[in-house]
C-alpha positions as a LaTeX table, in Angstrom:
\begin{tabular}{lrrr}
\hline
Residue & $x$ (\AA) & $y$ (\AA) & $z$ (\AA) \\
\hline
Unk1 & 194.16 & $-22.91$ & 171.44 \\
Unk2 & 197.87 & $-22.32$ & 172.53 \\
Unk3 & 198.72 & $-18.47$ & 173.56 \\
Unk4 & 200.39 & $-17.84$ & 170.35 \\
Unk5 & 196.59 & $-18.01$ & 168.39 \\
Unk6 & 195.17 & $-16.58$ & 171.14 \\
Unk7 & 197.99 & $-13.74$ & 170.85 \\
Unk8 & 196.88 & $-13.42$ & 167.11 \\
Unk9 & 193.13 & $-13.29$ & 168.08 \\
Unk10 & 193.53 & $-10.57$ & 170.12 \\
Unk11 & 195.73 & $-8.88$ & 167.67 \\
Unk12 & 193.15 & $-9.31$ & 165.09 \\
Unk13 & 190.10 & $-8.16$ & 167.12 \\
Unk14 & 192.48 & $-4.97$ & 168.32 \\
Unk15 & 193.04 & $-4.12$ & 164.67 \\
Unk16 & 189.38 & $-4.23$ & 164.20 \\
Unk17 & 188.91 & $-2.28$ & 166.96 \\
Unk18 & 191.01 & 0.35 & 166.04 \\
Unk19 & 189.52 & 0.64 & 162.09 \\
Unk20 & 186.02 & 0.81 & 163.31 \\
Unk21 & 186.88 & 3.52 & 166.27 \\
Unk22 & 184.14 & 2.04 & 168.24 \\
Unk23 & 184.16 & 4.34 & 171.88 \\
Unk24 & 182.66 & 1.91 & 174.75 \\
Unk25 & 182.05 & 3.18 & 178.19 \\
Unk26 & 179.88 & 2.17 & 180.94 \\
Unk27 & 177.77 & 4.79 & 182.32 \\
Unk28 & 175.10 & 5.09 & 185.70 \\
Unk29 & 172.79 & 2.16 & 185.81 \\
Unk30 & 175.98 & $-0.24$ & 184.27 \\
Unk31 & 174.42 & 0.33 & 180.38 \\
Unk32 & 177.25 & $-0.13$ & 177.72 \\
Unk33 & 176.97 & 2.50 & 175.11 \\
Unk34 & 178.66 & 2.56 & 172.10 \\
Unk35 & 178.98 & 5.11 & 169.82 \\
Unk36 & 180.72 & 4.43 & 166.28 \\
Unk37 & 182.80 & 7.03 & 164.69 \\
Unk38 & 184.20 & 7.93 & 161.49 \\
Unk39 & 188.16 & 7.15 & 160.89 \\
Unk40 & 190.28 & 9.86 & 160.08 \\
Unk41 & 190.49 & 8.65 & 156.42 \\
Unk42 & 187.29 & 8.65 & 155.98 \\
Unk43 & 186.51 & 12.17 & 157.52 \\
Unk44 & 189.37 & 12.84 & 154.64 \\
Unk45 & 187.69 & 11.50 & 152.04 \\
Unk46 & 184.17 & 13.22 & 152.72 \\
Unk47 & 186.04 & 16.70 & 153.38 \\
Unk48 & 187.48 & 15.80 & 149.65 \\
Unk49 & 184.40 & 14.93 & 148.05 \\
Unk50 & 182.82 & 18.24 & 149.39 \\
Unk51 & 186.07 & 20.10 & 148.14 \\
Unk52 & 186.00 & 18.49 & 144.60 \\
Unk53 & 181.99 & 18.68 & 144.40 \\
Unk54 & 182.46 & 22.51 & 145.30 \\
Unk55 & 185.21 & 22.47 & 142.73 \\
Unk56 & 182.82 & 21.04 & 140.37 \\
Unk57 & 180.14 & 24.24 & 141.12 \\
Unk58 & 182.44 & 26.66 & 140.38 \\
Unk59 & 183.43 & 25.28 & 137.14 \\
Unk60 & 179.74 & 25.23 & 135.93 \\
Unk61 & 179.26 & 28.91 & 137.13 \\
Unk62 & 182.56 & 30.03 & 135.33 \\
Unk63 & 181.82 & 28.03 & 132.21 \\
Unk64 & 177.94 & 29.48 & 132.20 \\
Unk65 & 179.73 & 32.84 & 132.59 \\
Unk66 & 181.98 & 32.56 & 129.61 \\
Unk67 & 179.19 & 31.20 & 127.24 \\
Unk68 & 176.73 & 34.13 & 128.16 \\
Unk69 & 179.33 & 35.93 & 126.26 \\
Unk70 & 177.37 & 36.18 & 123.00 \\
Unk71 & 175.42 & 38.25 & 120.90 \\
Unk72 & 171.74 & 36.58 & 122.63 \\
Unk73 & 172.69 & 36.43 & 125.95 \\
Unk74 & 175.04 & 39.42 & 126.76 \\
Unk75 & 172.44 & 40.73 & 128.95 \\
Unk76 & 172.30 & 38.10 & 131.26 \\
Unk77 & 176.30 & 39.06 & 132.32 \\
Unk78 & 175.61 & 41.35 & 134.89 \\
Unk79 & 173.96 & 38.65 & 137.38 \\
Unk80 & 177.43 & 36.72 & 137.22 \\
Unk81 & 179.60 & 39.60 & 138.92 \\
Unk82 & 179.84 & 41.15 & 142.12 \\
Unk83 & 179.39 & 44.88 & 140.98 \\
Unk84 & 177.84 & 45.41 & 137.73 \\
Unk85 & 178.19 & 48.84 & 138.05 \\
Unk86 & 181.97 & 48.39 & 137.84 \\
Unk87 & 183.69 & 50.62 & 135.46 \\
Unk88 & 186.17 & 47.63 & 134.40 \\
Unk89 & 182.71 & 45.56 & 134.07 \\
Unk90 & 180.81 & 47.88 & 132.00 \\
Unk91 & 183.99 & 48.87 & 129.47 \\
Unk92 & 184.18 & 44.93 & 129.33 \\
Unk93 & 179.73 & 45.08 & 128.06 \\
Unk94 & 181.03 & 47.83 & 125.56 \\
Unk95 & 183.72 & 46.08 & 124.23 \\
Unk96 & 181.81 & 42.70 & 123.60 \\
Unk97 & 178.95 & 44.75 & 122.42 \\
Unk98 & 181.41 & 46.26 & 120.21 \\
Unk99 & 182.98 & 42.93 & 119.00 \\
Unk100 & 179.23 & 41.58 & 118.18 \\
Unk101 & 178.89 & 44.48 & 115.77 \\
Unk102 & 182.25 & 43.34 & 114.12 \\
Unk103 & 181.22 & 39.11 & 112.86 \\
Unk104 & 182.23 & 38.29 & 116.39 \\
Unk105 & 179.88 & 35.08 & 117.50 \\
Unk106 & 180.98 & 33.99 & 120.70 \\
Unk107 & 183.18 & 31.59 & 122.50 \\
Unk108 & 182.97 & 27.60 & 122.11 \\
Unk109 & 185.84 & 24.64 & 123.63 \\
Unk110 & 185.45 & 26.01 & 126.99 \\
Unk111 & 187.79 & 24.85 & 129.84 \\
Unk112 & 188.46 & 25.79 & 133.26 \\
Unk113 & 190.91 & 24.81 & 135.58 \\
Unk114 & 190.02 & 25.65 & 139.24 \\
Unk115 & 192.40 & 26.63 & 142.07 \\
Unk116 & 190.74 & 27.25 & 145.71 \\
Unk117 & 192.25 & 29.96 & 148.10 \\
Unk118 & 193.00 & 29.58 & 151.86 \\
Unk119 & 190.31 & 31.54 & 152.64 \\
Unk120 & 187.79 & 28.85 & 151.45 \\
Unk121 & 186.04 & 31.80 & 149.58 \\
Unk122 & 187.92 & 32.74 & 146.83 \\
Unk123 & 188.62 & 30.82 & 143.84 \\
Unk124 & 191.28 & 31.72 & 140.93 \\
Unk125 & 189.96 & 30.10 & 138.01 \\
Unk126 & 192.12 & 29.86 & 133.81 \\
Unk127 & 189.92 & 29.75 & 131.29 \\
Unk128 & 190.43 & 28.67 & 127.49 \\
Unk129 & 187.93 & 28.97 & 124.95 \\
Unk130 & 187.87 & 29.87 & 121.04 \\
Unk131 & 186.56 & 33.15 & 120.21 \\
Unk132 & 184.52 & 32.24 & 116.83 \\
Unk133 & 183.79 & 35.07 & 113.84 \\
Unk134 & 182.13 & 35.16 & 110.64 \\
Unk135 & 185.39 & 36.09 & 109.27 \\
Unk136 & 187.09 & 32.42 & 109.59 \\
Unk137 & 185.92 & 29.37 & 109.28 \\
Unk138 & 188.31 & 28.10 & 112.32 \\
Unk139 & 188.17 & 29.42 & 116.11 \\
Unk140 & 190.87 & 31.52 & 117.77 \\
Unk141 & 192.70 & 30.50 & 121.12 \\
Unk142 & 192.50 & 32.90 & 123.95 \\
Unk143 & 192.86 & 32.45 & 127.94 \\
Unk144 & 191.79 & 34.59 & 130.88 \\
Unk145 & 192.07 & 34.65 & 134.25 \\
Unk146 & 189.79 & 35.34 & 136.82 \\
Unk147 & 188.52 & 35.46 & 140.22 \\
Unk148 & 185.53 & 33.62 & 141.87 \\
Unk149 & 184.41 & 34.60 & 145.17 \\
Unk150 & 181.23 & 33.43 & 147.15 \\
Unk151 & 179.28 & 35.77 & 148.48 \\
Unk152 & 177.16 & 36.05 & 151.79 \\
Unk153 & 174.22 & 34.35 & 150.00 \\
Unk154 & 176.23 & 31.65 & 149.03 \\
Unk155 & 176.13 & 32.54 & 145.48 \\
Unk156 & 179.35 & 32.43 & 142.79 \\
Unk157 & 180.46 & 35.63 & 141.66 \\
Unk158 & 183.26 & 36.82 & 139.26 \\
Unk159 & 184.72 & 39.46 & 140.49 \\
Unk160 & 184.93 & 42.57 & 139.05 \\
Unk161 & 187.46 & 45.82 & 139.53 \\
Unk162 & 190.82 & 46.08 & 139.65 \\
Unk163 & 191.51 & 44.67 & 142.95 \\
Unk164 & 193.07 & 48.15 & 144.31 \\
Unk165 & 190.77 & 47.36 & 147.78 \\
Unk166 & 192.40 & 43.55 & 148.19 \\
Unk167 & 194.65 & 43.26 & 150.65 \\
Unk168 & 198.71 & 42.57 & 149.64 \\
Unk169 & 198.76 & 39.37 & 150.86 \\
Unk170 & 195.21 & 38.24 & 149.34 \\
Unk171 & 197.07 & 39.21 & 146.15 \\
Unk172 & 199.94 & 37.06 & 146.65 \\
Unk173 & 198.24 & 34.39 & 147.20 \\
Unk174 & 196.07 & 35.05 & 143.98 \\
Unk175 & 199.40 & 35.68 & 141.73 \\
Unk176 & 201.44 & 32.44 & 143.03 \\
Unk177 & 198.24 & 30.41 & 142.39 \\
Unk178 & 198.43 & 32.10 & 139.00 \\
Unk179 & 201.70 & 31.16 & 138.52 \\
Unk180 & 201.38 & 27.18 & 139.45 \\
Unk181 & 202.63 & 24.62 & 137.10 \\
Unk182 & 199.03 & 23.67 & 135.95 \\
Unk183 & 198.27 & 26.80 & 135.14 \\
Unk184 & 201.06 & 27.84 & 133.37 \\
Unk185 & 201.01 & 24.90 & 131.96 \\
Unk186 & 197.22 & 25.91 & 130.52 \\
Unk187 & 198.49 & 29.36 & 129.78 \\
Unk188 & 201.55 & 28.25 & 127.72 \\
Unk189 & 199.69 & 25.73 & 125.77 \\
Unk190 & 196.97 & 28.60 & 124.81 \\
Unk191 & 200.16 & 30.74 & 123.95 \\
Unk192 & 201.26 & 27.82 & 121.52 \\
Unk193 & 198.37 & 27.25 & 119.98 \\
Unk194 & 197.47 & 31.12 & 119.39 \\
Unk195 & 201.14 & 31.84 & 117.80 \\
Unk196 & 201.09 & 28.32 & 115.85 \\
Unk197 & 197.55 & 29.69 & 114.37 \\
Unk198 & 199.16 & 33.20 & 113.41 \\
Unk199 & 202.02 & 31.58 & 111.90 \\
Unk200 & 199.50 & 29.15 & 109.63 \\
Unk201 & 197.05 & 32.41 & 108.58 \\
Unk202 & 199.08 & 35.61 & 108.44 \\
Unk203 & 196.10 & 37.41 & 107.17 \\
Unk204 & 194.97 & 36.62 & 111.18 \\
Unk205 & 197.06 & 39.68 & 112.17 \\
Unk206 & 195.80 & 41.89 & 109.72 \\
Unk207 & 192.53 & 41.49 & 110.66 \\
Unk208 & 193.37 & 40.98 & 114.87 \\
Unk209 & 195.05 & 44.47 & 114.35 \\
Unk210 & 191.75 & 46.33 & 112.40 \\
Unk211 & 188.88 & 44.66 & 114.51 \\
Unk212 & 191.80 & 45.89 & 117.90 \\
Unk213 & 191.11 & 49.59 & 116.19 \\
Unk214 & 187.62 & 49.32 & 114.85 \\
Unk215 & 186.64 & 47.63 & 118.74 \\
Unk216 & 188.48 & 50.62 & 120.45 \\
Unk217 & 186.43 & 53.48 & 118.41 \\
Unk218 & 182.98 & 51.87 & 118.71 \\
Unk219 & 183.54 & 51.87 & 122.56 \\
Unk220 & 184.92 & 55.15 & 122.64 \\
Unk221 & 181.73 & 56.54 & 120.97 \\
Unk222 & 179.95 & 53.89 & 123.22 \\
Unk223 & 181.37 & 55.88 & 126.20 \\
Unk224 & 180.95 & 59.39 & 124.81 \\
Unk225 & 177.44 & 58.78 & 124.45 \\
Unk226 & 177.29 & 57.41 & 128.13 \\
Unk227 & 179.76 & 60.65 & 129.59 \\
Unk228 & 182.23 & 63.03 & 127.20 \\
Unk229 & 184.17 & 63.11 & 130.02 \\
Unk230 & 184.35 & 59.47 & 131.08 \\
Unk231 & 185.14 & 58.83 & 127.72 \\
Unk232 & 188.28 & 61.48 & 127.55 \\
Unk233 & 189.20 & 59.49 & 130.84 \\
Unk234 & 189.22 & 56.14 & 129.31 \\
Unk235 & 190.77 & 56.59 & 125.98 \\
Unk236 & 193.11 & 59.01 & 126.67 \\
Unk237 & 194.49 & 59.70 & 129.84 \\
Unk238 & 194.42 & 56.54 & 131.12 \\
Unk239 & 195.86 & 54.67 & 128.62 \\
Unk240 & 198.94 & 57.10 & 128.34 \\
Unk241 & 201.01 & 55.77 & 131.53 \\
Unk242 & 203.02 & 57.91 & 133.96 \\
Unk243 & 205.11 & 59.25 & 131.19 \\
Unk244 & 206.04 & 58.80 & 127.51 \\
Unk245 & 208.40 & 56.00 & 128.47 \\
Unk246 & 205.89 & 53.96 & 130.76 \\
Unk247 & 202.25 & 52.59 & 130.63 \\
Unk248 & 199.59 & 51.22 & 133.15 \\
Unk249 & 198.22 & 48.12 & 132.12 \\
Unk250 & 194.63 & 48.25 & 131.44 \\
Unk251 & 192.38 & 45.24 & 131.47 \\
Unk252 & 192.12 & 43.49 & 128.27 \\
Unk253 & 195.53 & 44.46 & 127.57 \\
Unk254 & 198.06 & 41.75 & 126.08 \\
Unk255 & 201.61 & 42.51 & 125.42 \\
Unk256 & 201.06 & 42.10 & 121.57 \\
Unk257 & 198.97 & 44.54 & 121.73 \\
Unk258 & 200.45 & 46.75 & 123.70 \\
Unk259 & 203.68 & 46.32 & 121.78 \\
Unk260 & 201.92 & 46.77 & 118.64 \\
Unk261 & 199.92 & 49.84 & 120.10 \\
Unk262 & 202.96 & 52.00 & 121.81 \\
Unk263 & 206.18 & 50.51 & 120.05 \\
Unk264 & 204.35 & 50.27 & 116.76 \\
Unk265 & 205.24 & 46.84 & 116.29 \\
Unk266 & 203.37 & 43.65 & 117.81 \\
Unk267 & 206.32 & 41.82 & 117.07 \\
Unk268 & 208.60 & 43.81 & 119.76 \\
Unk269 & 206.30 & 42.21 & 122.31 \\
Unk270 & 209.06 & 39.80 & 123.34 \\
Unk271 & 211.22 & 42.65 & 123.91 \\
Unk272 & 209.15 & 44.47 & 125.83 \\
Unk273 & 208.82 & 41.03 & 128.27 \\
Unk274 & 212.35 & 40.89 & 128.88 \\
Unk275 & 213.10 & 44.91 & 129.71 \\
Unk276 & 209.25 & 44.38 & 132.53 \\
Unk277 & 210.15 & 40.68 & 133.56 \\
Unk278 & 210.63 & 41.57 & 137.23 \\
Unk279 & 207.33 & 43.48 & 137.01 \\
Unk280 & 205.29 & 40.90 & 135.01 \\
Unk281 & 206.42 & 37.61 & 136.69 \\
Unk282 & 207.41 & 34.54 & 134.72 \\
Unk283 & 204.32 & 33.97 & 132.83 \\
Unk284 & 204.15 & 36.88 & 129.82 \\
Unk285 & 200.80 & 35.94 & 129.47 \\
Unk286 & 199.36 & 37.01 & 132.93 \\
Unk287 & 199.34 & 40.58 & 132.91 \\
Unk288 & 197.89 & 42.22 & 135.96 \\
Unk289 & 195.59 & 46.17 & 135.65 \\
Unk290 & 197.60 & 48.51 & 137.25 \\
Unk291 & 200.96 & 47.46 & 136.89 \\
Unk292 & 203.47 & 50.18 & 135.08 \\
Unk293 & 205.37 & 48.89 & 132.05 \\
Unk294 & 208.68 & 50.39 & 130.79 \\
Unk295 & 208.71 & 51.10 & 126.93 \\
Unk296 & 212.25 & 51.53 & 126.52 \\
Unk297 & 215.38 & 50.82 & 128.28 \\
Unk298 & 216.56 & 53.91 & 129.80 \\
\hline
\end{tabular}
């Protein structure tokens, strides 16, 4: 063999060397050991696989979670949160309770799109489904947002609350997840589809508007039969905002219907986008509890 196919041999048998990372040394007693060890692509690949088959988990969990929302298995809700005692949590029971009552039959066409956190913990998960009613023979587009977390036992949880005891930069990284292209790209074609379906079946907003009312009294008596006082609290003063020019987003709150309820107009809830657009972000359908809207320009 002349040295340039022995220089090839050895060039060969060094790239083999190198993609099978076999470590030789020779220890006491002059025994070779060898130990083979995973590439660096290949540690990749696993450390994907466990990512995407975690991905996978939480999907299930939030997609269990969003079909126990119904009339036979409302009761089973509390083991998917963090807190069921949560205030937000248990106005959320009343309201679905509430909606039951009204022809409301569940949700169906359920999709989740999964974002992890740095943490490794945390999860922000946007979620479509069709909320289904005796009252049409067709299912209505919504979307929501929420967050998974995994607890000390290992177990998926939706968290519940308003986030007030999350750090600043926890909730950064929650609202510029939020705000990626995939899942505004999720939100906005929700949005579409929800405004294409109220265009096509005006009578839609007639009866979004009188189930909005009829859902807000049953949980107000809901709550007055729970605490008279609670129930003052959650109807009245904290739905009234700093002033009569402002209001603090509650949860469940839209801009619709926040338009519709304050401004008297659902329509205006462009409007009212443009004058809070530094407050609520790009994405007018990703409204956040807590944050103070501005009724009319000043």
């Amino acid at each position: 063999m002349d040295g340039r196919g022995k220089q090839k041999r050895n060039a060969a048998g060094s790239l083999i060397l190198c993609i099978a990372l076999a470590v030789c040394g020779i220890f006491p007693g002059r025994r070779i050991v060898c130990e083979a060890k995973e590439t660096g692509t290949a540690v990749t690949a696993q450390k994907k696989g466990t990512a995407a088959a975690e991905e996978q988990e939480v999907i299930e969990f939030v997609t269990a979670y969003r079909e126990a929302f119904s009339p036979e298995r409302i009761d089973t809700l509390a083991d998917y949160v963090d807190d069921p005692e949560d205030q937000d949590f248990q106005r959320d029971l009343f309201r679905n309770e509430a909606m039951f009552k009204l022809g409301v039959k569940g949700w169906e066409n359920i999709e989740v799109i999964v974002k992890p956190m740095s943490d490794g913990k945390h999860w922000v998960a946007s979620v479509s489904s069709d909320l289904l009613t005796d009252n049409f023979d067709f299912g209505i587009p919504g979307l929501n947002v929420l967050l998974v977390e995994k607890d000390e036992k290992d177990d998926y949880k939706i968290m519940s609350g308003n986030g007030s005891e999350l750090s600043d930069a926890f909730l950064k990284e929650v609202r510029e997840i939020s705000l990626s292209d995939e899942i505004t790209d999720h939100s906005n074609e929700i949005a579409v589809a929800y405004n294409a379906l109220l265009a096509e079946h005006p009578e839609l907003v007639e009866w979004l508007e009188s189930t909005q009312m009829a859902v807000d009294e049953e949980v107000w008596k809901m709550l007055q039969e729970q605490s008279p006082m609670e129930a003052k609290t959650d109807v009245g003063e904290e739905k009234s905002g700093t002033d009569e020019n402002s209001y603090i987003v509650q949860k469940g709150d839209c801009l619709w219907t926040i338009a519709e309820e304050q401004l008297g107009d659902g329509m205006r809830w462009s409007g009212l986008y443009e004058h809070n657009k530094d407050v609520v972000g790009e994405n007018p359908d990703l409204l956040y509890v807590g944050i103070t809207l501005q009724l009319k320009s000043e």
